[in-house]
Short mmCIF file of C-alpha atoms and ligand atoms in Angstrom, two decimals:
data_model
loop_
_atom_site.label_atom_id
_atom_site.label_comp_id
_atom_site.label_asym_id
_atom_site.label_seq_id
_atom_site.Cartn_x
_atom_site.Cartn_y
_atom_site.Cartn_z
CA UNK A 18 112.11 -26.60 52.71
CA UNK A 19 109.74 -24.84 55.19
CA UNK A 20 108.22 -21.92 54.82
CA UNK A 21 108.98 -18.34 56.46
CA UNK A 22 106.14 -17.10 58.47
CA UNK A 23 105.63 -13.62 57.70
CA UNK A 24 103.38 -11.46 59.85
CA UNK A 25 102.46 -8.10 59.32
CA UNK A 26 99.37 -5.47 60.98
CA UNK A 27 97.88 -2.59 59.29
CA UNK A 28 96.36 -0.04 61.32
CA UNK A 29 92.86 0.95 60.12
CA UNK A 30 93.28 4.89 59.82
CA UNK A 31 93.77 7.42 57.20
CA UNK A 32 92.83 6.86 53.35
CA UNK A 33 95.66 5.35 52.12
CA UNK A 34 97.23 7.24 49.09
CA UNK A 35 99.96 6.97 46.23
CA UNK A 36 102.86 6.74 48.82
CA UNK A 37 101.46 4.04 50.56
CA UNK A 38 100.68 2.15 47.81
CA UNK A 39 104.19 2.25 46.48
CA UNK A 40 106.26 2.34 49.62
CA UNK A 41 104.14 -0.39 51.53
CA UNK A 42 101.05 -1.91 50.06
CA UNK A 43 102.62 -2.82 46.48
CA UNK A 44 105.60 -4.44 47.97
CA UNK A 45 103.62 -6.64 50.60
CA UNK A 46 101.54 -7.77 48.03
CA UNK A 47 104.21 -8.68 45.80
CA UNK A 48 106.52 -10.36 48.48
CA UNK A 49 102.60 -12.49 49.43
CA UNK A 50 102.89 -14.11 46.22
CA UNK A 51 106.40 -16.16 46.97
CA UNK A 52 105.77 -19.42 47.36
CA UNK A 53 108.33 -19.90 50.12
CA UNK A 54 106.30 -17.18 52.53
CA UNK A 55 103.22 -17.95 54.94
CA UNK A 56 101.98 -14.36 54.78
CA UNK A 57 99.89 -13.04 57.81
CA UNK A 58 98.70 -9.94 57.24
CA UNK A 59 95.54 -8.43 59.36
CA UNK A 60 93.78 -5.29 60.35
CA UNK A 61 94.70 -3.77 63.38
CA UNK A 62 91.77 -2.32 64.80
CA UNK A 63 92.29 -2.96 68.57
CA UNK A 64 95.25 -0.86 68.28
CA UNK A 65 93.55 2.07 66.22
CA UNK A 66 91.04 2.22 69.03
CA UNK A 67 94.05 3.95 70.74
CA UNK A 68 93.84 6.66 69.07
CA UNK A 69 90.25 6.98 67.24
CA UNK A 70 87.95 7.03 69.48
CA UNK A 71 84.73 7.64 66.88
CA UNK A 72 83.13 4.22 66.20
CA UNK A 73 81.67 5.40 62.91
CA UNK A 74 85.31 6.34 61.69
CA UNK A 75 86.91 2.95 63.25
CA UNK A 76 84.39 0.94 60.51
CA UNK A 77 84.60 2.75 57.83
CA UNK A 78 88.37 2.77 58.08
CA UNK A 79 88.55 -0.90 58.90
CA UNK A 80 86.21 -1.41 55.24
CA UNK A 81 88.30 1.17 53.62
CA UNK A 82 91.72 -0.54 54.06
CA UNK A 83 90.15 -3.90 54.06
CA UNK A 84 88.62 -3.29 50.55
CA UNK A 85 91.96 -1.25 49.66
CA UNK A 86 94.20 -4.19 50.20
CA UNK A 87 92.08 -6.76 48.59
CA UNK A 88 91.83 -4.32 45.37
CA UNK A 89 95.48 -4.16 45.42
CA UNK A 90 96.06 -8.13 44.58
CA UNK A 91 95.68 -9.27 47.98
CA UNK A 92 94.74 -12.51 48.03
CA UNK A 93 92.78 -14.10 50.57
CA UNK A 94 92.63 -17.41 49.06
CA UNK A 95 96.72 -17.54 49.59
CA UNK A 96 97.09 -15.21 52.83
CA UNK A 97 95.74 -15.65 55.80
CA UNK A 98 94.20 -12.00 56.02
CA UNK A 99 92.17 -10.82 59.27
CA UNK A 100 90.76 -8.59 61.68
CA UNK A 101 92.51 -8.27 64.83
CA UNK A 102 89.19 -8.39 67.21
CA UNK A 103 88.13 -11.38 65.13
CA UNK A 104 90.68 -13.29 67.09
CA UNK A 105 89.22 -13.24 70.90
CA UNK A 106 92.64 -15.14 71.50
CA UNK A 107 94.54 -11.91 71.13
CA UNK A 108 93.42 -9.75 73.97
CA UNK A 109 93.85 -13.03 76.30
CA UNK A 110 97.54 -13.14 74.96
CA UNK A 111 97.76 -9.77 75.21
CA UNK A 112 97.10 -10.68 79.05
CA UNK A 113 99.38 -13.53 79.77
CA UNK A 114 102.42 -11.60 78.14
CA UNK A 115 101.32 -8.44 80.32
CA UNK A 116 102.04 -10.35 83.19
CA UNK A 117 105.81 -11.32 82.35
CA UNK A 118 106.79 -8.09 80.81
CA UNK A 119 108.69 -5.57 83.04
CA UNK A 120 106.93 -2.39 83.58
CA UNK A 121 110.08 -0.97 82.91
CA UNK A 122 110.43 -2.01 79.33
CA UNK A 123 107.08 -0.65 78.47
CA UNK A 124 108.60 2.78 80.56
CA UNK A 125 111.28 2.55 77.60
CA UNK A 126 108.98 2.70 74.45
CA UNK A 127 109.71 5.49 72.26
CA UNK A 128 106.00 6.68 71.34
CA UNK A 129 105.02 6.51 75.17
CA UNK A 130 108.75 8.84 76.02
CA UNK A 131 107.73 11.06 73.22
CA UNK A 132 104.57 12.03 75.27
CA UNK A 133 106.16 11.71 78.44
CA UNK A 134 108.43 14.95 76.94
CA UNK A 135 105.72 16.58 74.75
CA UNK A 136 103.65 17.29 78.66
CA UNK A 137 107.05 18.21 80.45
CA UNK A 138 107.94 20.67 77.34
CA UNK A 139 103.83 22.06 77.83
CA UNK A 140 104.50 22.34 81.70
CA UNK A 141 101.93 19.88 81.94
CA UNK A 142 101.57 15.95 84.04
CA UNK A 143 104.03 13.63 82.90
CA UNK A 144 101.10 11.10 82.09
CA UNK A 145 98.52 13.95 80.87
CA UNK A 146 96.68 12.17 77.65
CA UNK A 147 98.41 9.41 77.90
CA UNK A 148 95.62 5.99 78.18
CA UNK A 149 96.34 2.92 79.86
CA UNK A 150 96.29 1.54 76.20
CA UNK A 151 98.43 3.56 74.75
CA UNK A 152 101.17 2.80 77.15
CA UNK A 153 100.25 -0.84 76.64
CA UNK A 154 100.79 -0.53 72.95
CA UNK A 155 103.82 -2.96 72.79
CA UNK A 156 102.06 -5.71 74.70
CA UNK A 157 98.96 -5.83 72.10
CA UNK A 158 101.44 -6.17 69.15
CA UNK A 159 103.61 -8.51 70.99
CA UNK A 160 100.89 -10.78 71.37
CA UNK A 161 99.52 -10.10 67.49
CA UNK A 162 102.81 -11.36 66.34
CA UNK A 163 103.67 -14.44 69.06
CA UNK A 164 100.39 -15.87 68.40
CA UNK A 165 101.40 -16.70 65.28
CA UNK A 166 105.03 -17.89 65.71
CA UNK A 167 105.49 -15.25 62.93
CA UNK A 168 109.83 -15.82 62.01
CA UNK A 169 109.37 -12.44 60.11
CA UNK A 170 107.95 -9.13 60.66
CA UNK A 171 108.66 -6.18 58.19
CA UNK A 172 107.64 -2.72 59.82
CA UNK A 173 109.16 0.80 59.13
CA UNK A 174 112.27 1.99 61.65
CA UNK A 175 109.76 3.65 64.02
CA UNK A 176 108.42 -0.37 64.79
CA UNK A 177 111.66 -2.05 65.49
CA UNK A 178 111.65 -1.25 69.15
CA UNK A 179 107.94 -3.01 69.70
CA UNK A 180 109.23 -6.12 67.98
CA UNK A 181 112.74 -6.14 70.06
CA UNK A 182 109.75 -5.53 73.09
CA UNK A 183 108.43 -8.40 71.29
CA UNK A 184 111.27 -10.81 71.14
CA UNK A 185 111.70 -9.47 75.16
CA UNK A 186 108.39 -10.94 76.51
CA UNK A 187 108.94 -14.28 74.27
CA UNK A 188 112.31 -14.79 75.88
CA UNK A 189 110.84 -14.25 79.23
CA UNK A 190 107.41 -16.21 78.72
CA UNK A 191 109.58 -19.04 77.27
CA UNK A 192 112.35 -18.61 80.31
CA UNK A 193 109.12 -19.36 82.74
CA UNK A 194 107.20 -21.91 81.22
CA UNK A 195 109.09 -23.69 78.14
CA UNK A 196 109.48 -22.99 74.64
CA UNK A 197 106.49 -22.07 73.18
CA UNK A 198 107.27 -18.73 71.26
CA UNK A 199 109.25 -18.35 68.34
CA UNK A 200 111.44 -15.07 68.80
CA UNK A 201 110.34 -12.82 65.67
CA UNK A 202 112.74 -11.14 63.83
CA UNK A 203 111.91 -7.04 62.43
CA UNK A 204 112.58 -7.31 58.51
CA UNK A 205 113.53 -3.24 57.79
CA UNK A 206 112.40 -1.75 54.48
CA UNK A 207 115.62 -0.17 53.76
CA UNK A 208 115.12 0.50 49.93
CA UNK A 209 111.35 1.50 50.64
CA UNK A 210 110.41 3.34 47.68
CA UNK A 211 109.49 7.00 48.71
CA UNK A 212 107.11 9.20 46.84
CA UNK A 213 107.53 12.89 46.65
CA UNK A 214 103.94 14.38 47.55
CA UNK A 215 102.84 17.25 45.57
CA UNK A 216 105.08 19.66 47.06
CA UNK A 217 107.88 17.62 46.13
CA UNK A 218 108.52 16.75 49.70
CA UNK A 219 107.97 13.00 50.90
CA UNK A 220 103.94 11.99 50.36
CA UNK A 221 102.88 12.02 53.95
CA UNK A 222 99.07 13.63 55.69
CA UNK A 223 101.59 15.53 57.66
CA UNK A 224 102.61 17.45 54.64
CA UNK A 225 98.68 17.71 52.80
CA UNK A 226 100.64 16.83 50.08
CA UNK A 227 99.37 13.66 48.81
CA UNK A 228 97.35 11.92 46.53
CA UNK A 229 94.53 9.48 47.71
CA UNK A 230 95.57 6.33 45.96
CA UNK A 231 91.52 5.79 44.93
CA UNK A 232 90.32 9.24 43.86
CA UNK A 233 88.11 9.37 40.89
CA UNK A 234 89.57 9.92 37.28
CA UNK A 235 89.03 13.54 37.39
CA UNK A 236 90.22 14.21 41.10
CA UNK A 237 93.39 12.53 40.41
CA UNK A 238 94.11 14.48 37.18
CA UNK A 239 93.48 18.08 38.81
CA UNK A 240 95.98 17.10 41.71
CA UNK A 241 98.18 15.70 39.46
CA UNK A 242 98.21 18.98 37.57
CA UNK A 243 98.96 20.67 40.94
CA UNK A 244 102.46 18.54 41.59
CA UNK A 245 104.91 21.38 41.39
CA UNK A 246 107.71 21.76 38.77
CA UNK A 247 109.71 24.72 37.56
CA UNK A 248 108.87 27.93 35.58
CA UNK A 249 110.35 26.35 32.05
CA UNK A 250 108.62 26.97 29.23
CA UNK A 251 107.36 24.10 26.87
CA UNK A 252 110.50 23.71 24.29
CA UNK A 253 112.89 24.29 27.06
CA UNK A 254 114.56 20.81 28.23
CA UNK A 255 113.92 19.84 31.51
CA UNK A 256 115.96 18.18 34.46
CA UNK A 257 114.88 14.97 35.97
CA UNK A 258 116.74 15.37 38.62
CA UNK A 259 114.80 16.61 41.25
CA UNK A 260 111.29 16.48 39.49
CA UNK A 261 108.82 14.81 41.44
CA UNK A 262 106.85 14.50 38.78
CA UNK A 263 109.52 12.34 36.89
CA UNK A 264 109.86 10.06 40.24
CA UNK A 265 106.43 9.76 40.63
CA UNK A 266 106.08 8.51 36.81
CA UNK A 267 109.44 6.36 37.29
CA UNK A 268 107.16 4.47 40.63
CA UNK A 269 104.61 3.32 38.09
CA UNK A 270 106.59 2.78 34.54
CA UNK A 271 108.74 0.43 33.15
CA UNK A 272 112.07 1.32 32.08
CA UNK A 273 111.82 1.64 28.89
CA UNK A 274 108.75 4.06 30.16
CA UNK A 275 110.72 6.05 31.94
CA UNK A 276 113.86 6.44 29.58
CA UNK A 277 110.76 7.56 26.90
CA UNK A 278 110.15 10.45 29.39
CA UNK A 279 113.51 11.41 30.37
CA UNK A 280 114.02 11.59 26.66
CA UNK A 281 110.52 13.96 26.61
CA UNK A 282 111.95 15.80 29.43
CA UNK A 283 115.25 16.65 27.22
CA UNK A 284 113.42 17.21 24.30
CA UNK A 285 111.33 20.04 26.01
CA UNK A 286 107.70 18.76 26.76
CA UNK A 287 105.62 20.96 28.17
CA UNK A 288 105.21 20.53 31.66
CA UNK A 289 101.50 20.40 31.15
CA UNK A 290 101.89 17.40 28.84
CA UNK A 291 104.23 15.65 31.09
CA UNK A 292 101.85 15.50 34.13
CA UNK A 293 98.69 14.60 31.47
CA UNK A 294 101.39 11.47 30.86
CA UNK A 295 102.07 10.54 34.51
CA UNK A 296 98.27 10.68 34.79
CA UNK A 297 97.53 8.15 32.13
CA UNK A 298 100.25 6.17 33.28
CA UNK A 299 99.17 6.10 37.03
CA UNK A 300 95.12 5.48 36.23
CA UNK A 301 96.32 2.83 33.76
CA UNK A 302 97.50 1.22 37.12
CA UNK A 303 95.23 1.97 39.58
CA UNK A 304 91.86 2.03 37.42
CA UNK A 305 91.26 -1.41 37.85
CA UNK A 306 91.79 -1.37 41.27
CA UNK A 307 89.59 1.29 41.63
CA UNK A 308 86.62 -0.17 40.10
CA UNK A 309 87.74 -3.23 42.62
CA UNK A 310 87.83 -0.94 45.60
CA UNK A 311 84.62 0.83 44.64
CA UNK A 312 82.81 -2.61 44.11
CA UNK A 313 83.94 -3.73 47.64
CA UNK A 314 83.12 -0.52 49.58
CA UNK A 315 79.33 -0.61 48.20
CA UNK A 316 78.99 -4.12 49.29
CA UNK A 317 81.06 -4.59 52.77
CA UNK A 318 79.48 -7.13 53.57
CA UNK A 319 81.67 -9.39 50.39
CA UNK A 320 84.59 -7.68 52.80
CA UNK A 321 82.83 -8.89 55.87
CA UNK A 322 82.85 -12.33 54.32
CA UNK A 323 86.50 -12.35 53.59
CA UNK A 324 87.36 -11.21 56.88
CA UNK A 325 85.19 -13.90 58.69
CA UNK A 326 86.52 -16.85 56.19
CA UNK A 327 90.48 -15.17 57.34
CA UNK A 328 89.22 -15.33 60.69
CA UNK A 329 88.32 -19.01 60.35
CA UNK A 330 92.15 -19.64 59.51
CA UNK A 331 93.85 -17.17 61.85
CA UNK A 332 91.51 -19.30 65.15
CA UNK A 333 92.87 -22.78 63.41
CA UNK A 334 96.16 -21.81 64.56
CA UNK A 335 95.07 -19.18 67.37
CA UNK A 336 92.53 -21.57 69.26
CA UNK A 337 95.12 -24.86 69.62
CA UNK A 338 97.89 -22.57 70.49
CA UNK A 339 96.20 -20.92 72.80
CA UNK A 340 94.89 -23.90 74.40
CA UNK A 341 98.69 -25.30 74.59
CA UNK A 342 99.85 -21.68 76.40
CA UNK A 343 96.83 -21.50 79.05
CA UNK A 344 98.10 -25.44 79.67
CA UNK A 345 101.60 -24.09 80.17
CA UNK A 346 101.04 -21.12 82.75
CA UNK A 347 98.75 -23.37 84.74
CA UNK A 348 95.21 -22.47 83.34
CA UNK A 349 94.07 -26.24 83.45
CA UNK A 350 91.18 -28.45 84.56
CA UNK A 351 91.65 -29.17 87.51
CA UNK A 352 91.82 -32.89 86.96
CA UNK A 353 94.74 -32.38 84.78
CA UNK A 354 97.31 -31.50 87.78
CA UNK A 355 98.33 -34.91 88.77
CA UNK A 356 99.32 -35.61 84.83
CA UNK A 357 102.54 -33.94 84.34
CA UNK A 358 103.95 -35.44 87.91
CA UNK A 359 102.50 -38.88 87.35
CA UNK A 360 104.45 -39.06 83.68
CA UNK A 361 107.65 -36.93 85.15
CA UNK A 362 107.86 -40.15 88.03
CA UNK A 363 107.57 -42.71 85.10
CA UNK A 364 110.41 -41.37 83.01
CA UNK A 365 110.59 -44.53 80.52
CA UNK A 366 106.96 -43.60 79.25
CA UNK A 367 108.19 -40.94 77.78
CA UNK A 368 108.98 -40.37 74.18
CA UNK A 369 112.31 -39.65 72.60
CA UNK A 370 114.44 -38.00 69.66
CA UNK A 371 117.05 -40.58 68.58
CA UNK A 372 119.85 -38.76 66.73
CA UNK A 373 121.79 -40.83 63.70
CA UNK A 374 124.24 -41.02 61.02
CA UNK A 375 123.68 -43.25 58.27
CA UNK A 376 125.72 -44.72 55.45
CA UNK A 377 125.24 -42.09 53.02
CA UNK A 378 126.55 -39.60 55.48
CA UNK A 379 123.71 -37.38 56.59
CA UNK A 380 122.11 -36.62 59.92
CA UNK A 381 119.06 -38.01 60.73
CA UNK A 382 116.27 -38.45 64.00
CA UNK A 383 113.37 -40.14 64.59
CA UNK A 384 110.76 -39.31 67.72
CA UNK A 385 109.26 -42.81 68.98
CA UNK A 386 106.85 -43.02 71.90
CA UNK A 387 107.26 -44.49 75.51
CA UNK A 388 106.80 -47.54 74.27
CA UNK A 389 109.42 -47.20 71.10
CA UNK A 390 107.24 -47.21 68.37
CA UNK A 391 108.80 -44.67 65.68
CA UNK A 392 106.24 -41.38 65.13
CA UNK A 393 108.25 -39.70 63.45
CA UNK A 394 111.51 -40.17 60.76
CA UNK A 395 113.19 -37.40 59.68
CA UNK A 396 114.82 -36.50 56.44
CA UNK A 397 118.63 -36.42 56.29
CA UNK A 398 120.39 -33.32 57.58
CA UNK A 399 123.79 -32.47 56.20
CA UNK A 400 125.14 -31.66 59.83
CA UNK A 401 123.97 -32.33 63.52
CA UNK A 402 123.34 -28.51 64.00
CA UNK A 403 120.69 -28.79 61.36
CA UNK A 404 119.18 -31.93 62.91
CA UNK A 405 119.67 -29.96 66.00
CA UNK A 406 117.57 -27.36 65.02
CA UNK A 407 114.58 -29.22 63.13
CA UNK A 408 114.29 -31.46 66.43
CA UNK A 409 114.26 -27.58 68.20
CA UNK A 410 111.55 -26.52 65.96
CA UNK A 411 109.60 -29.78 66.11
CA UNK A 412 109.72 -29.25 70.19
CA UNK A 413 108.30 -25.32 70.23
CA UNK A 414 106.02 -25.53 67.20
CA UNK A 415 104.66 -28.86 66.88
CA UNK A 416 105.39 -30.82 63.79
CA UNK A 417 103.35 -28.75 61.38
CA UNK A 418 106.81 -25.97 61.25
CA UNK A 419 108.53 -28.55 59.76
CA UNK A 420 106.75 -28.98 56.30
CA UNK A 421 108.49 -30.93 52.81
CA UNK A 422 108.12 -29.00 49.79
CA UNK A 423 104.75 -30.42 49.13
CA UNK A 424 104.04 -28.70 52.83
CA UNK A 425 103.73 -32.31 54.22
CA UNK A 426 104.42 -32.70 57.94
CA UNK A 427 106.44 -35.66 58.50
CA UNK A 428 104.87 -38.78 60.41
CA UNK A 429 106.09 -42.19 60.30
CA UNK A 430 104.01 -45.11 58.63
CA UNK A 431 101.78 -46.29 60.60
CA UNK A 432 101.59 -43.19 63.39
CA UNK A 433 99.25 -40.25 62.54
CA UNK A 434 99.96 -36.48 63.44
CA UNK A 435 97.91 -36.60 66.40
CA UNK A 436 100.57 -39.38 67.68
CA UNK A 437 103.00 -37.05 67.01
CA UNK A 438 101.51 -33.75 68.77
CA UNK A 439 100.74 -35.83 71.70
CA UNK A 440 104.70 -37.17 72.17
CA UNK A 441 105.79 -33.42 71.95
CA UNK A 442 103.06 -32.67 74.32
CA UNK A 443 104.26 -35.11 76.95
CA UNK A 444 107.67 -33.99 76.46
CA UNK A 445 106.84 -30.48 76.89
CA UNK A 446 104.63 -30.91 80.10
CA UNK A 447 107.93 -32.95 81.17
CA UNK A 448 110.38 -30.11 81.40
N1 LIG B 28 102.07 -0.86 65.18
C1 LIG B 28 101.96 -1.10 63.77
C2 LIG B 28 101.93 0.25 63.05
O1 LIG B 28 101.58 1.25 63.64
C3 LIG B 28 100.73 -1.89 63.42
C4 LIG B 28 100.76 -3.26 64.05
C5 LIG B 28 99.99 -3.72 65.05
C6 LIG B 28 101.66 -4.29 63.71
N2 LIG B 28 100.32 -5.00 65.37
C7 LIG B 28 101.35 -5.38 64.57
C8 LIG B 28 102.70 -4.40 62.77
C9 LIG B 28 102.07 -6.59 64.50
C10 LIG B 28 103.41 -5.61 62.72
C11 LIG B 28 103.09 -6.68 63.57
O2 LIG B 28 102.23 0.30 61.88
#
């Protein structure tokens, strides 16, 4: 079985509070631990230098939800976890997708329209306020997630758009030069888990109605006294319908938890004792993290460290690629030119898929070299389609996509991976 490449940025701005812990950083963590997913997950600080333009606020932000995410059960160890300008392969991505992506499309993009009418509605330029960045927005996260070959990328509603953008310039690139780009696919949140903020409206900064996820013990207890509720006395039974207290609890408790308090809530606590509850129940969560978080922030440079060692893993895939994609537009030693022509002339030098069916009825394929020595033997395949598609995969993503269970890359006795990069190489530079 291979694994599912999941990809995901995080925008360095804001202090992150209850909502986003529940509706997005809780679930990513959880969904990191699968062993079928090859989570991705990085800081993206090249894009929040679109819209924060203070250098002391871009660090401390990127340290802030660096440490956050780590405190929360992220683990580095497992993930490969990052810092967009770590990866000097981006921006040159970033470049070569620029260049076969309609201006047009980027005309299209929803954030960049919603300017366009906020300065006709204010009487003012159609482009006043809007950077050369901004409007490149889509390009910078196309690249973030194509560098990667990420299969899967879960964003909020407002994001699908910038990966369809996404899946636009990979289709093109790929059109031009050969597959080399896996077309990403948005993974929507539909049952997101949303927090009422103190008002009892969704948690949001919009609103000033929320709760920073790490506020001290006694800073989270005086806001949590402030969530609103009704004017029933203690004795009277409440409703949990409609209490955002009770949803907020419900986030963080078990069931049997939260039938205890709905049981309370009939009963007649006070509403004074129900929120001192929610706050046990939330610190008994988040305390540890906190210590975590405040362990990390007074020593960023045990973040730094992380981030450099994710780095480090991000380039092992970024640097080859990258090298493989400047090859493919033509960015080449100039030696190199002859190569592809010399091997398309001598067409029996180059290597081949062999398609099968054995005995026992499956679907099999093995890659052998100009010379018919066998690189690669696949495992059996209960229909052509699926051979089909490993021998697809094997093409666009070199043989490391198609991993055993043991994450094993397949290579025949006697060849060695190298063998096998090389073959899909020379078939590539063929096409
Ligand atoms: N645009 C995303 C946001 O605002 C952040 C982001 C940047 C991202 N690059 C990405 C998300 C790549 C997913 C994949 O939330």
């Amino acid at each position: 079985m291979s694994q599912v490449r999941v990809l995901t940025g995080i925008k360095p701005s804001g202090t992150p509070h209850l909502g986003n812990y529940v509706g997005a950083i809780r679930p990513t963590v959880r969904a990191s631990r699968q062993p079928q997913v090859d989570s991705f997950l990085f800081l993206a600080d090249y894009h929040a230098m679109i819209s924060t333009q203070d250098p002391v606020r871009l660090q401390r932000s990127t340290l802030e939800i660096a440490a956050t995410w780590i405190a929360c059960g992220l683990d580095p160890a497992r993930v490969t976890f990052y810092r967009q300008s770590d990866i000097p392969e981006i921006p040159e991505l970033t470049w070569f997708l620029t260049c076969v992506c309609g201006k047009g499309l980027l005309n299209r993009a929803h954030a960049y329209k919603a300017m366009l009418d906020k300065n006709a509605a204010a009487g003012a330029e159609p482009d006043d306020g809007v950077s050369a960045g901004l409007f490149m927005y889509p390009v910078l996260m196309a690249a973030d997630i194509l560098m990667f070959n990420a299969h899967q990328v879960p964003v909020g509603r407002d994001q699908v758009q910038h990966i369809e953008m996404a899946r636009d310039m990979a289709s093109s690139f790929n059109h031009l030069y050969g597959e080399h780009f896996t077309l990403p696919d948005a993974v929507i949140e539909e049952s997101v888990a949303t927090l009422p903020g103190l008002d009892g409206r969704k948690m949001s900064k919009s609103y000033d109605n929320v709760i920073p996820l790490f506020a001290p013990p006694d800073q989270l207890r005086k806001l949590i006294m402030g969530i609103v509720t009704d004017s029933k006395t203690p004795g009277e039974p409440k409703q949990t319908e409609g209490s955002a207290l009770f949803q907020i609890y419900q986030a963080f408790a078990t069931p049997e938890e939260t039938a205890a308090l709905a049981q309370a809530y009939a009963d007649g606590i006070a509403w004074g004792d129900a929120k001192q509850l929610l706050f046990e129940r939330i610190d008994r969560e988040i305390a540890p993290m906190r210590a975590t978080y405040d362990e990390l922030t007074a020593h960023p440079e045990k973040v730094e460290a992380m981030l450099q060692a994710g780095a480090v893993k991000a380039r092992a895939v970024a640097t080859p690629f990258t090298a493989r994609v400047r090859h493919a537009v033509g960015l080449r030693p100039l030696q190199a030119v002859a190569q592809p022509q010399a091997a398309k002339a001598d067409k029996a030098a180059l290597p081949t898929f062999k398609q099968y069916r054995e005995k026992d009825g499956l679907f099999y394929f093995k890659l052998a070299d100009g010379k018919g020595r066998v690189l690669l033997q696949s495992t059996g395949f209960a229909s052509p389609k699926d051979a089909g598609q490993a021998i697809a995969r094997l093409k666009s993503q070199g043989h490391a996509a198609c991993t055993d269970l043991h994450g094993q890359a397949p290579v025949a006795p006697g060849a060695s991976a190298d063998d096998v990069e090389t073959a899909l190489q020379a078939l590539r530079d063929a096409e």
